[in-house]
Amino acid sequence: MPDKGGNRRGDMYSEPKPRILFTRQEIEAAVKKLAAEIRRDYQGKCPLLIGVLKGSFMFMADLVRLLDLPLEVEFVGLSSYGRGTKSSGKVKVVQGLRSQVRGRDVLVIDDIVDTGLTVAFLLDYLRKKRPASLKLCALTDKPSRRQIPVTIDYLGFIVPDKFLVGYGLDWDEKFRNLPDICVLEGEG
Ligand code: PRP
């Protein structure tokens, strides 16, 4: 069984095939729309964008290039409750922040909100550091899988309960480099 992040050790000879769900052009349009919303809301501010590793790296790179604002970029690595502990709901920070959060306008950037456990943990962790504001931008949302309520302030796509890869999303660490968001046939 794949874990919630799908990082199953794959059989090289029977890897499932990705089928495009959102093309690179559709993603580009969605990222542009999100950037316009963020630009509008953060005028006169210098937000701290915190990407959740690893999945957000491509989204973050495309998004910040469209934000003609003063901003700072940071990444945080969170341990997954995936592999072997699917239902424990435990998340912890494994690669922490180097930036001060207190008093900053913090915008968390994630590629997907699935159960919500990862980002709910991170938002709670950041809230305790007393930022001036704290918002969430997610490229995709899979509400059918939600286990904990999460408010997504900036959202690209609502996605079906299918196993997704590409544009940062992986299967066993593979397919992150696909420029389109794809459904992995035969998974999920
Ligand atoms: C994925 C994704 C989100 C999280 C969402 O990360 O990037 O951060 O899972 O899942 P949740 O809403 O059920 O918590 P993953 O832990 O697979 O690591 P990765 O980003 O390195 O692929």
PDB file of C-alpha atoms and ligand atoms in Angstrom:
ATOM      1  CA  MET A   1       0.000   0.000   0.000  1.00  0.00           C
ATOM      2  CA  PRO A   2       1.246   3.500  -0.695  1.00  0.00           C
ATOM      3  CA  ASP A   3       1.436   5.695   2.377  1.00  0.00           C
ATOM      4  CA  LYS A   4      -0.344   9.035   2.474  1.00  0.00           C
ATOM      5  CA  GLY A   5       2.456  10.644   0.598  1.00  0.00           C
ATOM      6  CA  GLY A   6       2.598   7.661  -1.676  1.00  0.00           C
ATOM      7  CA  ASN A   7       6.236   6.993  -1.047  1.00  0.00           C
ATOM      8  CA  ARG A   8       5.969   3.324  -1.727  1.00  0.00           C
ATOM      9  CA  ARG A   9       9.049   1.460  -2.731  1.00  0.00           C
ATOM     10  CA  GLY A  10       8.184   0.830  -6.363  1.00  0.00           C
ATOM     11  CA  ASP A  11       8.754  -2.184  -8.473  1.00  0.00           C
ATOM     12  CA  MET A  12      10.793  -0.810 -11.354  1.00  0.00           C
ATOM     13  CA  TYR A  13       9.137  -3.192 -13.744  1.00  0.00           C
ATOM     14  CA  SER A  14       5.547  -2.354 -12.961  1.00  0.00           C
ATOM     15  CA  GLU A  15       5.545   1.356 -12.303  1.00  0.00           C
ATOM     16  CA  PRO A  16       2.161   2.911 -12.865  1.00  0.00           C
ATOM     17  CA  LYS A  17       1.758   5.383 -15.696  1.00  0.00           C
ATOM     18  CA  PRO A  18       1.028   9.085 -15.138  1.00  0.00           C
ATOM     19  CA  ARG A  19      -2.004  10.529 -16.952  1.00  0.00           C
ATOM     20  CA  ILE A  20      -2.310  14.309 -17.167  1.00  0.00           C
ATOM     21  CA  LEU A  21      -4.906  15.875 -14.875  1.00  0.00           C
ATOM     22  CA  PHE A  22      -3.775  19.514 -15.131  1.00  0.00           C
ATOM     23  CA  THR A  23      -1.527  20.602 -17.971  1.00  0.00           C
ATOM     24  CA  ARG A  24       1.471  22.864 -17.463  1.00  0.00           C
ATOM     25  CA  GLN A  25      -0.564  25.654 -19.100  1.00  0.00           C
ATOM     26  CA  GLU A  26      -3.400  25.180 -16.614  1.00  0.00           C
ATOM     27  CA  ILE A  27      -0.902  25.175 -13.757  1.00  0.00           C
ATOM     28  CA  GLU A  28       0.719  28.322 -15.087  1.00  0.00           C
ATOM     29  CA  ALA A  29      -2.668  30.056 -15.224  1.00  0.00           C
ATOM     30  CA  ALA A  30      -3.495  28.931 -11.677  1.00  0.00           C
ATOM     31  CA  VAL A  31      -0.139  30.118 -10.331  1.00  0.00           C
ATOM     32  CA  LYS A  32      -0.641  33.480 -12.068  1.00  0.00           C
ATOM     33  CA  LYS A  33      -4.058  33.858 -10.467  1.00  0.00           C
ATOM     34  CA  LEU A  34      -2.647  33.010  -7.028  1.00  0.00           C
ATOM     35  CA  ALA A  35       0.241  35.425  -7.491  1.00  0.00           C
ATOM     36  CA  ALA A  36      -2.191  38.223  -8.386  1.00  0.00           C
ATOM     37  CA  GLU A  37      -4.213  37.568  -5.219  1.00  0.00           C
ATOM     38  CA  ILE A  38      -1.095  37.429  -3.041  1.00  0.00           C
ATOM     39  CA  ARG A  39       0.355  40.568  -4.638  1.00  0.00           C
ATOM     40  CA  ARG A  40      -2.885  42.429  -3.972  1.00  0.00           C
ATOM     41  CA  ASP A  41      -3.058  41.317  -0.318  1.00  0.00           C
ATOM     42  CA  TYR A  42       0.585  41.893   0.603  1.00  0.00           C
ATOM     43  CA  GLN A  43       1.105  45.352  -0.896  1.00  0.00           C
ATOM     44  CA  GLY A  44       3.387  47.378   1.344  1.00  0.00           C
ATOM     45  CA  LYS A  45       4.481  44.276   3.277  1.00  0.00           C
ATOM     46  CA  CYS A  46       7.466  41.985   3.117  1.00  0.00           C
ATOM     47  CA  PRO A  47       6.021  38.506   3.584  1.00  0.00           C
ATOM     48  CA  LEU A  48       8.009  35.464   4.645  1.00  0.00           C
ATOM     49  CA  LEU A  49       7.040  32.583   2.361  1.00  0.00           C
ATOM     50  CA  ILE A  50       7.644  29.198   3.956  1.00  0.00           C
ATOM     51  CA  GLY A  51       7.598  26.223   1.616  1.00  0.00           C
ATOM     52  CA  VAL A  52       6.930  22.720   2.897  1.00  0.00           C
ATOM     53  CA  LEU A  53       9.592  20.343   1.592  1.00  0.00           C
ATOM     54  CA  LYS A  54       9.892  18.656  -0.660  1.00  0.00           C
ATOM     55  CA  GLY A  55       6.716  18.862  -2.677  1.00  0.00           C
ATOM     56  CA  SER A  56       6.428  22.652  -2.749  1.00  0.00           C
ATOM     57  CA  PHE A  57       9.764  23.389  -4.387  1.00  0.00           C
ATOM     58  CA  MET A  58       8.502  23.794  -7.950  1.00  0.00           C
ATOM     59  CA  PHE A  59       5.355  25.676  -7.006  1.00  0.00           C
ATOM     60  CA  MET A  60       7.376  28.028  -4.815  1.00  0.00           C
ATOM     61  CA  ALA A  61       9.887  28.687  -7.593  1.00  0.00           C
ATOM     62  CA  ASP A  62       7.166  29.571 -10.093  1.00  0.00           C
ATOM     63  CA  LEU A  63       5.088  31.568  -7.629  1.00  0.00           C
ATOM     64  CA  VAL A  64       7.846  33.844  -6.302  1.00  0.00           C
ATOM     65  CA  ARG A  65       8.921  34.762  -9.804  1.00  0.00           C
ATOM     66  CA  LEU A  66       5.495  36.295 -10.315  1.00  0.00           C
ATOM     67  CA  LEU A  67       5.516  38.239  -7.060  1.00  0.00           C
ATOM     68  CA  ASP A  68       7.015  41.651  -7.616  1.00  0.00           C
ATOM     69  CA  LEU A  69       7.035  42.366  -3.896  1.00  0.00           C
ATOM     70  CA  PRO A  70       9.833  42.434  -1.393  1.00  0.00           C
ATOM     71  CA  LEU A  71       9.652  38.976   0.177  1.00  0.00           C
ATOM     72  CA  GLU A  72      11.748  36.298   1.784  1.00  0.00           C
ATOM     73  CA  VAL A  73      11.788  32.570   1.048  1.00  0.00           C
ATOM     74  CA  GLU A  74      12.260  29.852   3.620  1.00  0.00           C
ATOM     75  CA  PHE A  75      11.701  26.103   3.612  1.00  0.00           C
ATOM     76  CA  VAL A  76      10.757  23.715   6.347  1.00  0.00           C
ATOM     77  CA  GLY A  77      11.117  19.935   6.366  1.00  0.00           C
ATOM     78  CA  LEU A  78       8.504  17.991   8.259  1.00  0.00           C
ATOM     79  CA  SER A  79       8.700  14.349   9.126  1.00  0.00           C
ATOM     80  CA  SER A  80       5.875  12.434   7.604  1.00  0.00           C
ATOM     81  CA  TYR A  81       3.583  10.193   9.537  1.00  0.00           C
ATOM     82  CA  GLY A  82       3.624   8.150   6.332  1.00  0.00           C
ATOM     83  CA  ARG A  83       5.836   5.135   5.993  1.00  0.00           C
ATOM     84  CA  GLY A  84       4.633   2.489   8.375  1.00  0.00           C
ATOM     85  CA  THR A  85       2.766   4.857  10.657  1.00  0.00           C
ATOM     86  CA  LYS A  86      -0.003   5.953   8.367  1.00  0.00           C
ATOM     87  CA  SER A  87      -2.623   6.661  10.966  1.00  0.00           C
ATOM     88  CA  SER A  88      -0.534   7.952  13.853  1.00  0.00           C
ATOM     89  CA  GLY A  89      -1.091  11.581  12.825  1.00  0.00           C
ATOM     90  CA  LYS A  90       2.331  12.498  14.199  1.00  0.00           C
ATOM     91  CA  VAL A  91       4.284  15.210  12.447  1.00  0.00           C
ATOM     92  CA  LYS A  92       7.441  16.924  13.600  1.00  0.00           C
ATOM     93  CA  VAL A  93       9.836  19.486  12.248  1.00  0.00           C
ATOM     94  CA  VAL A  94      12.994  17.860  10.987  1.00  0.00           C
ATOM     95  CA  GLN A  95      14.468  20.796   9.152  1.00  0.00           C
ATOM     96  CA  GLY A  96      13.659  23.953  10.971  1.00  0.00           C
ATOM     97  CA  LEU A  97      13.397  27.590  10.163  1.00  0.00           C
ATOM     98  CA  ARG A  98      16.320  29.899  10.200  1.00  0.00           C
ATOM     99  CA  SER A  99      14.215  33.037   9.874  1.00  0.00           C
ATOM    100  CA  GLN A 100      12.510  34.883  12.693  1.00  0.00           C
ATOM    101  CA  VAL A 101       8.760  34.364  12.523  1.00  0.00           C
ATOM    102  CA  ARG A 102       7.710  36.688  15.292  1.00  0.00           C
ATOM    103  CA  GLY A 103       6.057  39.809  13.893  1.00  0.00           C
ATOM    104  CA  ARG A 104       6.347  38.639  10.268  1.00  0.00           C
ATOM    105  CA  ASP A 105       3.604  38.223   7.688  1.00  0.00           C
ATOM    106  CA  VAL A 106       3.991  34.505   7.108  1.00  0.00           C
ATOM    107  CA  LEU A 107       2.579  32.691   4.100  1.00  0.00           C
ATOM    108  CA  VAL A 108       2.925  28.903   4.085  1.00  0.00           C
ATOM    109  CA  ILE A 109       3.282  27.368   0.627  1.00  0.00           C
ATOM    110  CA  ASP A 110       2.312  23.731   0.110  1.00  0.00           C
ATOM    111  CA  ASP A 111       1.697  21.614  -2.943  1.00  0.00           C
ATOM    112  CA  ILE A 112      -1.207  19.605  -1.557  1.00  0.00           C
ATOM    113  CA  VAL A 113      -3.489  19.533   1.456  1.00  0.00           C
ATOM    114  CA  ASP A 114      -4.651  15.974   1.851  1.00  0.00           C
ATOM    115  CA  THR A 115      -5.598  14.862   5.370  1.00  0.00           C
ATOM    116  CA  GLY A 116      -4.517  18.320   6.506  1.00  0.00           C
ATOM    117  CA  LEU A 117      -2.371  16.903   9.312  1.00  0.00           C
ATOM    118  CA  THR A 118       0.945  18.193   7.981  1.00  0.00           C
ATOM    119  CA  VAL A 119      -0.104  21.744   7.415  1.00  0.00           C
ATOM    120  CA  ALA A 120      -2.316  21.922  10.515  1.00  0.00           C
ATOM    121  CA  PHE A 121       0.729  20.941  12.546  1.00  0.00           C
ATOM    122  CA  LEU A 122       2.902  23.527  10.816  1.00  0.00           C
ATOM    123  CA  LEU A 123       0.360  26.332  11.193  1.00  0.00           C
ATOM    124  CA  ASP A 124       0.020  25.551  14.869  1.00  0.00           C
ATOM    125  CA  TYR A 125       3.809  25.470  15.270  1.00  0.00           C
ATOM    126  CA  LEU A 126       4.154  28.833  13.514  1.00  0.00           C
ATOM    127  CA  ARG A 127       1.237  30.459  15.336  1.00  0.00           C
ATOM    128  CA  LYS A 128       3.037  29.875  18.621  1.00  0.00           C
ATOM    129  CA  LYS A 129       5.921  31.981  17.319  1.00  0.00           C
ATOM    130  CA  ARG A 130       3.543  34.938  17.109  1.00  0.00           C
ATOM    131  CA  PRO A 131       3.703  36.076  13.492  1.00  0.00           C
ATOM    132  CA  ALA A 132       1.905  39.323  12.558  1.00  0.00           C
ATOM    133  CA  SER A 133      -0.237  37.263  10.186  1.00  0.00           C
ATOM    134  CA  LEU A 134      -0.328  33.656   9.087  1.00  0.00           C
ATOM    135  CA  LYS A 135      -1.919  32.356   5.886  1.00  0.00           C
ATOM    136  CA  LEU A 136      -1.815  29.266   3.731  1.00  0.00           C
ATOM    137  CA  CYS A 137      -1.416  28.962  -0.018  1.00  0.00           C
ATOM    138  CA  ALA A 138      -1.891  25.475  -1.464  1.00  0.00           C
ATOM    139  CA  LEU A 139      -1.703  24.542  -5.103  1.00  0.00           C
ATOM    140  CA  THR A 140      -4.075  21.605  -4.661  1.00  0.00           C
ATOM    141  CA  ASP A 141      -6.668  20.539  -2.143  1.00  0.00           C
ATOM    142  CA  LYS A 142      -8.071  17.031  -1.727  1.00  0.00           C
ATOM    143  CA  PRO A 143     -10.980  17.766   0.625  1.00  0.00           C
ATOM    144  CA  SER A 144     -12.364  14.234   0.420  1.00  0.00           C
ATOM    145  CA  ARG A 145      -9.416  13.046   2.530  1.00  0.00           C
ATOM    146  CA  ARG A 146      -9.500  15.718   5.211  1.00  0.00           C
ATOM    147  CA  GLN A 147      -9.060  14.593   8.827  1.00  0.00           C
ATOM    148  CA  ILE A 148      -8.624  18.008  10.391  1.00  0.00           C
ATOM    149  CA  PRO A 149     -10.145  21.336   9.329  1.00  0.00           C
ATOM    150  CA  VAL A 150      -7.745  23.598   7.432  1.00  0.00           C
ATOM    151  CA  THR A 151      -8.449  27.037   6.001  1.00  0.00           C
ATOM    152  CA  ILE A 152      -6.724  27.513   2.675  1.00  0.00           C
ATOM    153  CA  ASP A 153      -6.439  31.232   1.961  1.00  0.00           C
ATOM    154  CA  TYR A 154      -5.118  30.861  -1.581  1.00  0.00           C
ATOM    155  CA  LEU A 155      -6.009  27.724  -3.536  1.00  0.00           C
ATOM    156  CA  GLY A 156      -5.168  26.592  -7.053  1.00  0.00           C
ATOM    157  CA  PHE A 157      -7.157  23.404  -7.689  1.00  0.00           C
ATOM    158  CA  ILE A 158      -9.563  21.105  -5.901  1.00  0.00           C
ATOM    159  CA  VAL A 159      -8.497  17.586  -6.819  1.00  0.00           C
ATOM    160  CA  PRO A 160     -10.206  14.188  -6.745  1.00  0.00           C
ATOM    161  CA  ASP A 161      -9.165  11.403  -4.403  1.00  0.00           C
ATOM    162  CA  LYS A 162      -6.623  10.026  -6.870  1.00  0.00           C
ATOM    163  CA  PHE A 163      -2.933   9.487  -6.481  1.00  0.00           C
ATOM    164  CA  LEU A 164      -1.222  12.573  -7.912  1.00  0.00           C
ATOM    165  CA  VAL A 165       2.318  13.069  -9.145  1.00  0.00           C
ATOM    166  CA  GLY A 166       4.247  15.745 -10.990  1.00  0.00           C
ATOM    167  CA  TYR A 167       5.020  19.405 -10.424  1.00  0.00           C
ATOM    168  CA  GLY A 168       6.725  18.497  -7.161  1.00  0.00           C
ATOM    169  CA  LEU A 169       4.474  15.600  -6.121  1.00  0.00           C
ATOM    170  CA  ASP A 170       6.090  12.193  -5.981  1.00  0.00           C
ATOM    171  CA  TRP A 171       5.571   8.493  -6.006  1.00  0.00           C
ATOM    172  CA  ASP A 172       8.472   6.826  -4.250  1.00  0.00           C
ATOM    173  CA  GLU A 173      10.434  10.066  -4.839  1.00  0.00           C
ATOM    174  CA  LYS A 174       9.870   9.767  -8.579  1.00  0.00           C
ATOM    175  CA  PHE A 175       7.855  11.939 -10.983  1.00  0.00           C
ATOM    176  CA  ARG A 176       8.440  15.190  -9.064  1.00  0.00           C
ATOM    177  CA  ASN A 177       9.998  16.601 -12.219  1.00  0.00           C
ATOM    178  CA  LEU A 178       6.953  16.136 -14.460  1.00  0.00           C
ATOM    179  CA  PRO A 179       5.795  19.581 -15.602  1.00  0.00           C
ATOM    180  CA  ASP A 180       2.115  18.585 -15.478  1.00  0.00           C
ATOM    181  CA  ILE A 181       0.056  17.352 -12.529  1.00  0.00           C
ATOM    182  CA  CYS A 182      -0.839  13.762 -13.289  1.00  0.00           C
ATOM    183  CA  VAL A 183      -2.926  10.944 -11.915  1.00  0.00           C
ATOM    184  CA  LEU A 184      -0.977   7.786 -11.404  1.00  0.00           C
ATOM    185  CA  GLU A 185      -3.029   5.092 -13.051  1.00  0.00           C
ATOM    186  CA  GLY A 186      -3.389   1.997 -10.965  1.00  0.00           C
ATOM    187  CA  GLU A 187      -2.755   3.869  -7.686  1.00  0.00           C
ATOM    188  CA  GLY A 188      -5.073   5.314  -5.066  1.00  0.00           C
TER     189      GLY A 188
HETATM  190  C1  PRP B   1       2.989  15.718   1.117  1.00  0.00           C
HETATM  191  C2  PRP B   1       2.649  17.127   0.617  1.00  0.00           C
HETATM  192  C3  PRP B   1       2.093  17.814   1.822  1.00  0.00           C
HETATM  193  C4  PRP B   1       1.535  16.688   2.667  1.00  0.00           C
HETATM  194  C5  PRP B   1       0.064  16.696   2.591  1.00  0.00           C
HETATM  195  O1  PRP B   1       4.264  15.732   1.639  1.00  0.00           O
HETATM  196  O2  PRP B   1       3.776  17.768   0.090  1.00  0.00           O
HETATM  197  O3  PRP B   1       3.083  18.526   2.509  1.00  0.00           O
HETATM  198  O4  PRP B   1       2.031  15.460   2.140  1.00  0.00           O
HETATM  199  O5  PRP B   1      -0.478  15.586   3.256  1.00  0.00           O
HETATM  200  P1  PRP B   1      -1.458  15.677   4.486  1.00  0.00           P
HETATM  201  O6  PRP B   1      -2.417  16.840   4.230  1.00  0.00           O
HETATM  202  O7  PRP B   1      -2.161  14.356   4.474  1.00  0.00           O
HETATM  203  O8  PRP B   1      -0.665  15.891   5.715  1.00  0.00           O
HETATM  204  P2  PRP B   1       5.080  14.385   1.980  1.00  0.00           P
HETATM  205  O9  PRP B   1       5.002  14.156   3.457  1.00  0.00           O
HETATM  206  O10 PRP B   1       4.617  13.280   1.099  1.00  0.00           O
HETATM  207  O11 PRP B   1       6.540  14.782   1.658  1.00  0.00           O
HETATM  208  P3  PRP B   1       7.142  15.386   0.289  1.00  0.00           P
HETATM  209  O12 PRP B   1       6.587  16.790   0.157  1.00  0.00           O
HETATM  210  O13 PRP B   1       8.601  15.357   0.537  1.00  0.00           O
HETATM  211  O14 PRP B   1       6.704  14.513  -0.846  1.00  0.00           O
END
